[in-house]
C-alpha positions as a printed NumPy array, in Angstrom:
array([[-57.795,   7.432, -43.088],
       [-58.055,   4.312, -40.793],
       [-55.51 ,   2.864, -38.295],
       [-56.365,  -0.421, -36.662],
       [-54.185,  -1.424, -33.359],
       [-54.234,  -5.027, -32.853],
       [-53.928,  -5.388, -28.756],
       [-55.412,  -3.588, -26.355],
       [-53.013,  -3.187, -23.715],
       [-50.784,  -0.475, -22.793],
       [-49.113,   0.348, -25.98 ],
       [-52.198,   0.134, -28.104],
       [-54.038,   2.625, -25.96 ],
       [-50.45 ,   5.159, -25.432],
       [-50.835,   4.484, -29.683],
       [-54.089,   5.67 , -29.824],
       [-54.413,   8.626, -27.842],
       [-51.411,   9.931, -29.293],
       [-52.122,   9.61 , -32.938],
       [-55.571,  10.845, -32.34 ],
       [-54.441,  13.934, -30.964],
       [-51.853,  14.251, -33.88 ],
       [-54.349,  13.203, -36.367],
       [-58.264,  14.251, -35.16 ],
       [-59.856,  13.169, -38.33 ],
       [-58.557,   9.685, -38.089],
       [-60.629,   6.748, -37.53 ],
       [-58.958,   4.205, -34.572],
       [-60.267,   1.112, -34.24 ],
       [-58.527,  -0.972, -30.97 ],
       [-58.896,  -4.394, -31.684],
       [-58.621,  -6.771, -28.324],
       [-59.037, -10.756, -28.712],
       [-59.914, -10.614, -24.885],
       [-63.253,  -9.607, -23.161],
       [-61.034,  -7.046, -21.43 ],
       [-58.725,  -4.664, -22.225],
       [-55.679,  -3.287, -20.039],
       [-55.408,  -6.662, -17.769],
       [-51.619,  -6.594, -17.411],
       [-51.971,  -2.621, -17.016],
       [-54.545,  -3.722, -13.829],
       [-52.016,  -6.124, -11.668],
       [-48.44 ,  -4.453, -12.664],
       [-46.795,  -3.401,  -9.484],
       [-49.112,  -5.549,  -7.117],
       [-52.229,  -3.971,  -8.64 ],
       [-50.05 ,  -0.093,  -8.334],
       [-48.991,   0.137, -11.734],
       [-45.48 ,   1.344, -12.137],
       [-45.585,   3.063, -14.769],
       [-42.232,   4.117, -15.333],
       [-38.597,   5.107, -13.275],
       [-36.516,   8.458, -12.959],
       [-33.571,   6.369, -14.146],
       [-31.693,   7.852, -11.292],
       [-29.267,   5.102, -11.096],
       [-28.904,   3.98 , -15.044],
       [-25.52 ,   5.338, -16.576],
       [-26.272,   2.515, -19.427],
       [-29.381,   1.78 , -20.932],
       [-27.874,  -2.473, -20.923],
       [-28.043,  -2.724, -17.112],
       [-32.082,  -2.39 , -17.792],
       [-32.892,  -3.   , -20.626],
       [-31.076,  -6.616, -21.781],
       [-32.524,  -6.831, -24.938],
       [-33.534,  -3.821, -27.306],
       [-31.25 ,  -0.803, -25.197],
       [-29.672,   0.06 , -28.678],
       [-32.98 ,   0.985, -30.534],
       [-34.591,   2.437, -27.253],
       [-31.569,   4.944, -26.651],
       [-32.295,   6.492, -29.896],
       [-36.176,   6.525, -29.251],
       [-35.578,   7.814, -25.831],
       [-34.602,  11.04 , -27.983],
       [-37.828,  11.596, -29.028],
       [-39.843,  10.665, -26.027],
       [-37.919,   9.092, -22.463],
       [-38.952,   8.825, -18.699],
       [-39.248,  12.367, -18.576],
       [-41.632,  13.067, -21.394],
       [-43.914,  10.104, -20.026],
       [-43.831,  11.968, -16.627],
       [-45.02 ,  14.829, -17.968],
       [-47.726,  13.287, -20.145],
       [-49.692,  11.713, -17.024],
       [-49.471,  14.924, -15.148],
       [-50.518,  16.846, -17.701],
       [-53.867,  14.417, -17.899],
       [-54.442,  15.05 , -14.691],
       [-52.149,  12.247, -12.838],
       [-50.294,  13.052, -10.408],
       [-46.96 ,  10.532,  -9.834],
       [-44.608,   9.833,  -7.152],
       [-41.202,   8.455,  -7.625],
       [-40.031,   6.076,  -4.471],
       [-36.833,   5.614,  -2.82 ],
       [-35.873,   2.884,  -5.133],
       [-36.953,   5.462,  -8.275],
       [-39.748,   3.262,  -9.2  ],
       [-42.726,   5.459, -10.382],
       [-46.556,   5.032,  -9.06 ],
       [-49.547,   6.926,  -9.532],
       [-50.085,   9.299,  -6.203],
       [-52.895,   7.071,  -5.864],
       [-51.038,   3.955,  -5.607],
       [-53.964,   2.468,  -7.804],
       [-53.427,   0.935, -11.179],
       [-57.136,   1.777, -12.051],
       [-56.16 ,   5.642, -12.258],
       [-54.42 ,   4.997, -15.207],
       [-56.663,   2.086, -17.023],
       [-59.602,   4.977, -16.171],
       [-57.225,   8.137, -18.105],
       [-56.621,   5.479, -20.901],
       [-60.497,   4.633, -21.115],
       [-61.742,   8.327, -20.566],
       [-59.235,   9.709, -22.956],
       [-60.088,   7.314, -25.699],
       [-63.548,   7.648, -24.916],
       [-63.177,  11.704, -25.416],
       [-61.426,  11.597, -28.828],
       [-63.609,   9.001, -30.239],
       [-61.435,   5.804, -30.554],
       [-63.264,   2.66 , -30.889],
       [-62.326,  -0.173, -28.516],
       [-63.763,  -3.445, -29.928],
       [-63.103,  -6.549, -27.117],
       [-63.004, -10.201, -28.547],
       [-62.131,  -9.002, -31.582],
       [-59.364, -11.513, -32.66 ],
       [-57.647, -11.167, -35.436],
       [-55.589, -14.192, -37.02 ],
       [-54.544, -12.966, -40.533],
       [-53.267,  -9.329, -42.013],
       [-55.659, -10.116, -44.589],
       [-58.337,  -9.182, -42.357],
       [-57.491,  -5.774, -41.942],
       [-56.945,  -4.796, -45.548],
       [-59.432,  -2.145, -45.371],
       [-57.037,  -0.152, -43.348],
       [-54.452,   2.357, -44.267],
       [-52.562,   1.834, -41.184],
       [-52.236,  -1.557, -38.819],
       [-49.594,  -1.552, -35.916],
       [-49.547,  -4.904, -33.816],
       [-49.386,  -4.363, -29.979],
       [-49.987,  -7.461, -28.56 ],
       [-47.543,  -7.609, -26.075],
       [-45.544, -10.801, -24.847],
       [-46.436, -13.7  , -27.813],
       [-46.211, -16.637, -28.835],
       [-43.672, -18.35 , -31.277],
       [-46.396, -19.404, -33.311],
       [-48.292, -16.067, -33.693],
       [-49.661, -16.587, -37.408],
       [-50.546, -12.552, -37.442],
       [-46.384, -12.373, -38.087],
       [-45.565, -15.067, -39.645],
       [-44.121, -13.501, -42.612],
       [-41.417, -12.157, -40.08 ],
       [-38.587, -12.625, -38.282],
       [-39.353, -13.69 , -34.739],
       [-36.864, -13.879, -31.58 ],
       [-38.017, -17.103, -30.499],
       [-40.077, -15.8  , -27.04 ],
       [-39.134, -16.913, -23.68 ],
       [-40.356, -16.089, -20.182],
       [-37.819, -12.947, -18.492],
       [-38.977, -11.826, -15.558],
       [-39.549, -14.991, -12.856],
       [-38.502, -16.099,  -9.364],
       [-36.151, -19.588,  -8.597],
       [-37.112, -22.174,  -7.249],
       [-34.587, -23.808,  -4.678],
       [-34.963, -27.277,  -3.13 ],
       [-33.737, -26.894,  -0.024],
       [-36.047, -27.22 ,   2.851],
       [-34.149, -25.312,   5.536],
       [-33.603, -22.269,   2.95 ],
       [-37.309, -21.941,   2.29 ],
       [-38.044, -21.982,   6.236],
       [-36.253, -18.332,   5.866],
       [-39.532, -17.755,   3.894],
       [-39.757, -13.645,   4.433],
       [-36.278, -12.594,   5.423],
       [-34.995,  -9.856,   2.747],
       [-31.683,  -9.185,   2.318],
       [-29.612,  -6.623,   0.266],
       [-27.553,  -8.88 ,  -1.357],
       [-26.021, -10.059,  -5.06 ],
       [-26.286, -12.925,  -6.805],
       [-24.785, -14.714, -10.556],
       [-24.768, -17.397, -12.219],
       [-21.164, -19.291, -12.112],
       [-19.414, -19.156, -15.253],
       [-21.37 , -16.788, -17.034],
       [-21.29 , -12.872, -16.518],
       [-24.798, -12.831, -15.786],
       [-24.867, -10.766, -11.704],
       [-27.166,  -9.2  , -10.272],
       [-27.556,  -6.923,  -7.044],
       [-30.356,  -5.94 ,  -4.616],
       [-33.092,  -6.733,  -2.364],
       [-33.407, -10.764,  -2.439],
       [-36.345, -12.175,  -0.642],
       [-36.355, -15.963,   0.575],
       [-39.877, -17.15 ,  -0.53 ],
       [-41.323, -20.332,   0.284],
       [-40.452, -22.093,  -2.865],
       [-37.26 , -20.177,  -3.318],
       [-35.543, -16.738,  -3.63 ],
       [-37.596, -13.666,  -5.281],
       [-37.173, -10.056,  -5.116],
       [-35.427,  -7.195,  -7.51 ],
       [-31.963,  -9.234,  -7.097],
       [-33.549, -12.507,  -8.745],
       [-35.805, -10.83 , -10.915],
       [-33.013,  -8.97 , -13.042],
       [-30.904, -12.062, -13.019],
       [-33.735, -14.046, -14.453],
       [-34.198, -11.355, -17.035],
       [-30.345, -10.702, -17.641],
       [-30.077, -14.786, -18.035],
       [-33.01 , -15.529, -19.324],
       [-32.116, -17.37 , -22.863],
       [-28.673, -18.96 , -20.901],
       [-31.636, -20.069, -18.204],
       [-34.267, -21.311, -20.483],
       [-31.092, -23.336, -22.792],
       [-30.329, -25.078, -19.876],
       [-34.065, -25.861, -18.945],
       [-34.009, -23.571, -15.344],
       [-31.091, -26.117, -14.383],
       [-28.422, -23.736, -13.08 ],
       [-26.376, -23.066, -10.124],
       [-26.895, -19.874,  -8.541],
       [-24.58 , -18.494,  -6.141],
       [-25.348, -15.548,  -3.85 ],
       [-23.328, -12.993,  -1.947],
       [-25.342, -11.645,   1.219],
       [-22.95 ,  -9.277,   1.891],
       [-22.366,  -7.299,  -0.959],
       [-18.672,  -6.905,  -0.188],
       [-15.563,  -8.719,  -1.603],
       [-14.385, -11.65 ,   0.179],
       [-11.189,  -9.672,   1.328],
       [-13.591,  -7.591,   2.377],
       [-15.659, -10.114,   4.469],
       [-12.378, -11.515,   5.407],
       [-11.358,  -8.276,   6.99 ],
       [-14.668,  -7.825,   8.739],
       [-14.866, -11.574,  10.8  ],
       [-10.902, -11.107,  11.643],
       [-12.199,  -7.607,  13.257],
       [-14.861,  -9.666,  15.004],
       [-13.165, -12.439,  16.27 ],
       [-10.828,  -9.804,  17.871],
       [-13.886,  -7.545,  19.337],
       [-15.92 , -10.006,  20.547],
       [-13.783, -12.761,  21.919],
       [-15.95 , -14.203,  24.203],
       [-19.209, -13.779,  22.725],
       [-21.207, -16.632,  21.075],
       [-21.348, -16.205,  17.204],
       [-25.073, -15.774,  17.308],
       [-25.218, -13.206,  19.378],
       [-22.858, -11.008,  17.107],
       [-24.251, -10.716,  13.471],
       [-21.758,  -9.513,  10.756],
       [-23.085,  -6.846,   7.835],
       [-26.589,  -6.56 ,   9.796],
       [-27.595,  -9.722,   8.431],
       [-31.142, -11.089,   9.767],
       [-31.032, -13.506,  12.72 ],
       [-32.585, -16.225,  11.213],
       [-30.354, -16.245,   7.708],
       [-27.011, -15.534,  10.189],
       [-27.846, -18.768,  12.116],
       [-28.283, -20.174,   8.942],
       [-25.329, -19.768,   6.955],
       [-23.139, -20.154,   9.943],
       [-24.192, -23.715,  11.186],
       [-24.226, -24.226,   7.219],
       [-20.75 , -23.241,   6.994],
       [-19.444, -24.242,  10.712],
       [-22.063, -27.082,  12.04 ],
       [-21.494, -27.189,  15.899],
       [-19.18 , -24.699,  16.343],
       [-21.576, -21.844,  15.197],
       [-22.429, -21.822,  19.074],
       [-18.948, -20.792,  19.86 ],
       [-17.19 , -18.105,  20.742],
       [-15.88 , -15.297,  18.19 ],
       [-12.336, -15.861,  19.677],
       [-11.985, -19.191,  19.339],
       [-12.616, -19.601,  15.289],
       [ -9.531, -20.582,  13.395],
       [ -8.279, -19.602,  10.207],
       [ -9.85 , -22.773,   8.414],
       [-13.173, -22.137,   9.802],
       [-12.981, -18.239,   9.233],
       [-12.49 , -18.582,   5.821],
       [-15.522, -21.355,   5.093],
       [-17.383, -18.947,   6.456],
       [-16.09 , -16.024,   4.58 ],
       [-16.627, -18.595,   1.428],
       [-20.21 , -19.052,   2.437],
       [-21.007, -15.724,   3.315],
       [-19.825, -13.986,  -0.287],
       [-20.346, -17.346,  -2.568],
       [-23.385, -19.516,  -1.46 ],
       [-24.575, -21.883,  -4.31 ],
       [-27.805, -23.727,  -4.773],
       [-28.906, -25.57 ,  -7.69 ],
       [-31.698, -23.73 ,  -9.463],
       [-34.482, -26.337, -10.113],
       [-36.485, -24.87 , -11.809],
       [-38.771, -21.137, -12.789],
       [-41.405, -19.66 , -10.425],
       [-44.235, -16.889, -12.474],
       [-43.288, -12.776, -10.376],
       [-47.134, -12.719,  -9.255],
       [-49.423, -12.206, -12.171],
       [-47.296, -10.422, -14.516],
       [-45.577, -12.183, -17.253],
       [-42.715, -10.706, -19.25 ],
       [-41.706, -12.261, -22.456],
       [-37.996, -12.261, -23.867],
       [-38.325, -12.255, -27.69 ],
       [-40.939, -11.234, -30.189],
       [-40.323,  -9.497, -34.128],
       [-36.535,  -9.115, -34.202],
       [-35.457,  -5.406, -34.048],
       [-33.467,  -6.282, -37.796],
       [-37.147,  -6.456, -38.937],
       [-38.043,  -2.849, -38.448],
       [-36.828,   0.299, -39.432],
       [-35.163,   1.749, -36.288],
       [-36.584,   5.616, -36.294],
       [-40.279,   4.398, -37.249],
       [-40.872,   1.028, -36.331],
       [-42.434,   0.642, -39.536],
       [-41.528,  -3.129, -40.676],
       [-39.509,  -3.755, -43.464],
       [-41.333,  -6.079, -45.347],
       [-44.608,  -4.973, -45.444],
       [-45.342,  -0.983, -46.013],
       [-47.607,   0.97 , -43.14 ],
       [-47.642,  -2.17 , -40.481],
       [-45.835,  -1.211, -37.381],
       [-45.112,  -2.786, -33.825],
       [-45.024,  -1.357, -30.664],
       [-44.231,  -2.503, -27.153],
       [-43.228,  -6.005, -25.718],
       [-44.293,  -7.5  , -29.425],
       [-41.068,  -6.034, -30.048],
       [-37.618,  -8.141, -29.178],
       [-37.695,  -5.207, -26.185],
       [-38.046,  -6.493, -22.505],
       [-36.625,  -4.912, -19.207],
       [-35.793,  -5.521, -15.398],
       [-38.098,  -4.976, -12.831],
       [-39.515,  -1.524, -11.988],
       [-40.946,   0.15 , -14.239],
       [-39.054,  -0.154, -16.968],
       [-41.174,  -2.47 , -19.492],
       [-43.976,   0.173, -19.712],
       [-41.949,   2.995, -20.463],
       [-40.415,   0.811, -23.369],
       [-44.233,   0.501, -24.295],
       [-45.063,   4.297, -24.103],
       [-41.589,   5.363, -26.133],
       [-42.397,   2.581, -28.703],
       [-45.77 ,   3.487, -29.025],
       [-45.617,   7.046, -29.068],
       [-42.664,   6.508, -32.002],
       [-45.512,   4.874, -33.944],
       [-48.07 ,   8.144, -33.338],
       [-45.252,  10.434, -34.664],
       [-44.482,   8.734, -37.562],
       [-47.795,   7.771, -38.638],
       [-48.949,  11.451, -38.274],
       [-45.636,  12.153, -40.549],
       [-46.528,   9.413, -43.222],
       [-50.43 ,  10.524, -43.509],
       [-48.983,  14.478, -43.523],
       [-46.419,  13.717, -46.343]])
């Protein structure tokens, strides 16, 4: 029997080593158009690879996953975070889970796991063939088995054009904002929240002020949350951010405490919510002009509640969509209708299957894209091993 996995990245090589092991005498062929194999694998995580989360903080598979959290929450049953813990350890590496539940190799290097992928494959006898393109199904008719991995593609992919495709759309990227004295915050983070006015797409988290915008976890799952409403309008949006966190009663309640506390001091010497000099000085001589050089006691009502407004609803005209670093997430890819649900065997044409970001599957930021791919692609393993065992 002979399996061919179109894609070498991280879902073709979970594939592979896991049908291997469930099927020994089974010839795997990895087939990679590239002259490398594993590149997103290399620079995920700033070259760390976060290779999964403890899921700590999801009660609902939709505030990380916004498109595919149906289908995964029945994979998950077979094989979740938690299995995929236990499957690097086991191979000899070691994780750590951070504050914010993301998941890194001890080593905080990405190459530990490209080298278990390469070594393991290498041990059990899979053949990895680089620029090895393949354009047509027809090609690979000498196999029993095909499964397509690969990863974020494009609308035009003729390897699936007999199926139905989600058109694909960029998820995870950064905004750009064009305004000058924003992007001189360039650096300041901020735990804040952010949405998109008139939609339901929010937000929350660390938001860094870059120099060609705002970045960090905040903007990142709002861009992947929003990303068909985004890419509709052409990345011509308003954005409005919170930098407190809090209500505006809230807020309200806080500067009518200050005002009261610190009646003589200037406003910039007193920051509200621990907010960074720099962005305090900001948004008040945004919000107040001169008179953010006065004194706490002598505010008014008019002015304390402009700066209330600015403080918990600050909106900037999103011109445009900034790449997260080197990584590229795509929103789309075969429709989920297209496959059967427990196997991810398509419909149409007997023993093909898809795994990872192929798939109309794509997550937020941290960790959660790859363990998509290693659930998908260890679904395939199973029920390939069940199909040849039949």
């Amino acid at each position: 029997m002979k399996t061919a996995i179109v894609g070498g990245g991280a879902a073709g090589f979970f594939l592979a080593i896991n049908l291997k092991e469930l099927c020994p005498g089974m010839q795997i062929d990895i087939l990679e158009a590239g002259s490398r194999v594993l590149r997103k694998v290399e620079v995920s995580g700033g070259g760390r690879c976060n290779c999964t989360n403890s899921f700590r903080d999801v009660t609902d598979l939709k505030q990380v996953y916004p498109r595919g959290h149906r289908l995964l929450k029945r994979l998950f049953k077979q094989f979740d975070h938690r299995a995929a813990y236990q499957w690097f350890e086991q191979r000899g590496v070691k994780l750590v889970t951070q504050e914010d539940q993301c998941v890194f190799p001890q080593s905080q290097d990405s190459h530990t796991i490209i080298n278990l992928f390469l070594s393991e494959a290498h041990r059990l006898g899979i053949n990895v063939r680089t620029n090895h393109r393949i354009n047509s199904l027809e090609q690979l008719s000498n196999y029993d088995y095909v499964v397509v991995t690969t990863g974020g593609m494009s609308s035009h992919d003729s390897l699936l054009s007999s199926h139905d495709i989600e058109t694909p759309i960029p998820s995870l990227f950064t905004f750009s904002i064009d305004d000058a004295q924003l992007r001189e915050l360039m650096g300041t983070v901020v735990e804040a929240s952010a949405m998109i006015p008139g939609t339901k797409f929010r937000a929350s988290g660390a938001l860094l002020i870059t120099h060609w915008g705002v970045s960090g976890p905040c903007i990142l799952r709002l861009s992947s949350y929003a990303a068909r409403a985004l890419s509709e309008a052409r990345y011509q949006m308003p954005l409005a951010i919170n930098w407190t966190g809090c209500n505006e009663n809230e807020v309200q309640q806080v500067l009518d405490e200050m005002t009261i506390a610190n009646r003589q001091k200037l406003l910039s010497s007193v920051r509200p919510f621990s907010l960074p000099t720099r962005l305090w000085n900001y948004l008040s001589e945004k919000s107040l002009g001169a008179r953010a050089h006065a004194p706490w006691g002598s505010l008014n009502r008019k002015e304390l509640n402009r700066l209330t407004n600015t403080l918990v609803n600050d909106t900037y005209p999103i011109q445009g969509r900034a790449a997260f670093k080197d990584e590229f997430v795509t929103c789309g890819g075969v429709a989920l209708s297209a496959v059967n649900p427990s196997t991810l065997e398509s419909r149409i044409q007997p023993h093909l299957y898809f795994a990872g970001e192929v798939l109309d599957i794509d997550g937020v930021t941290g960790g959660f894209n790859f363990q998509a791919a290693w659930t998908t692609a260890y679904t395939v393993a199973q029920a390939i091993s069940q199909s040849v065992n039949a």
